[in-house]
Coordinates of C-alpha atoms in Angstrom, one line a residue:
M1 CA 40.0 -59.8 -59.4
E2 CA 40.1 -56.6 -58.6
R3 CA 39.8 -54.8 -62.5
Q4 CA 42.9 -51.9 -63.5
S5 CA 42.6 -49.5 -65.4
F6 CA 46.0 -48.3 -67.4
S7 CA 46.5 -44.6 -69.1
N8 CA 48.1 -46.8 -72.2
V9 CA 49.4 -50.1 -73.3
W10 CA 52.7 -50.1 -72.4
D11 CA 51.6 -49.3 -68.2
A12 CA 49.3 -52.3 -68.0
L13 CA 52.7 -54.8 -69.5
E14 CA 55.6 -53.3 -68.1
D15 CA 56.6 -53.5 -64.5
T16 CA 58.0 -49.8 -64.3
P17 CA 56.8 -46.2 -65.1
A18 CA 60.3 -45.7 -66.7
E19 CA 60.0 -49.2 -69.3
A20 CA 56.3 -48.3 -69.9
A21 CA 58.0 -44.8 -71.5
N22 CA 61.2 -46.1 -73.3
L23 CA 58.2 -48.0 -75.0
S24 CA 55.4 -45.5 -75.8
M25 CA 58.1 -43.5 -77.1
R26 CA 59.9 -45.9 -79.1
S27 CA 56.2 -47.0 -80.8
T28 CA 55.8 -43.5 -81.7
L29 CA 58.8 -43.4 -83.4
L30 CA 58.7 -47.1 -85.4
I31 CA 55.1 -45.7 -86.1
A32 CA 56.0 -42.4 -87.9
I33 CA 58.8 -44.0 -89.2
E34 CA 57.0 -47.1 -90.9
Q35 CA 54.4 -44.5 -92.4
K36 CA 57.0 -42.2 -94.1
V37 CA 58.9 -44.9 -95.5
R38 CA 55.8 -46.4 -96.7
N39 CA 54.6 -43.2 -98.4
W40 CA 57.5 -42.9 -99.9
N41 CA 56.8 -45.7 -103.1
V42 CA 59.8 -47.2 -103.7
T43 CA 61.3 -51.2 -103.5
Q44 CA 63.1 -52.2 -100.0
K45 CA 65.3 -52.5 -101.4
D46 CA 65.8 -48.8 -102.0
A47 CA 64.3 -47.3 -98.8
A48 CA 66.8 -49.5 -97.0
A49 CA 69.7 -48.0 -98.8
R50 CA 68.3 -44.6 -98.5
L51 CA 68.2 -45.2 -94.4
G52 CA 71.6 -47.2 -94.3
I53 CA 70.4 -50.0 -92.6
T54 CA 70.0 -53.6 -94.5
Q55 CA 67.0 -54.9 -96.1
P56 CA 66.5 -57.1 -92.9
R57 CA 66.6 -54.5 -90.5
L58 CA 63.9 -52.4 -93.1
N59 CA 62.1 -55.4 -92.4
D60 CA 61.8 -55.5 -88.8
L61 CA 61.0 -52.1 -88.8
L62 CA 58.2 -52.3 -91.1
R63 CA 57.0 -54.9 -89.6
G64 CA 57.0 -52.7 -86.2
R65 CA 59.3 -55.6 -84.0
I66 CA 59.9 -53.1 -81.7
A67 CA 61.9 -55.3 -79.3
N68 CA 64.8 -54.8 -82.7
F69 CA 64.7 -51.4 -81.2
S70 CA 66.7 -49.1 -79.0
L71 CA 65.4 -45.3 -79.1
D72 CA 68.6 -43.9 -80.1
A73 CA 69.0 -46.1 -83.1
L74 CA 64.4 -44.8 -83.1
V75 CA 66.0 -41.6 -83.3
E76 CA 68.8 -41.8 -85.7
L77 CA 66.5 -42.5 -88.2
A78 CA 63.8 -40.3 -87.7
G79 CA 66.2 -37.9 -89.4
K80 CA 67.2 -39.6 -91.9
V81 CA 62.8 -39.9 -93.2
G82 CA 63.4 -35.8 -91.9
L83 CA 61.0 -36.5 -88.7
S84 CA 62.4 -33.8 -86.4
V85 CA 62.1 -35.4 -82.0
R86 CA 61.0 -33.8 -80.0
L87 CA 61.2 -34.9 -76.1
D88 CA 58.1 -33.2 -73.9
I89 CA 59.1 -33.1 -69.9
A90 CA 56.0 -32.9 -67.1
D91 CA 56.1 -33.9 -63.8
A92 CA 54.3 -37.3 -63.5
A93 CA 51.0 -36.8 -62.5

């Protein structure tokens, strides 16, 4: 068996570069949002209310359930926690 090398885990797991890029962006956003929310030091009920989402949805976010969040949803949540989201575009290597 030939050994393969990947630039990140998403490239190894996904079938296409586009799918890998989407998951990479989603995971980066999810982690940043989760860290901000945990720094609030409030109950999940209060955090969910601040974000305008249900408590079960907040729990999904805090547990890193990336499959439950689209990139659009995460961009919206990022704004609600005070994060600015920028897109960096470059030619493929």
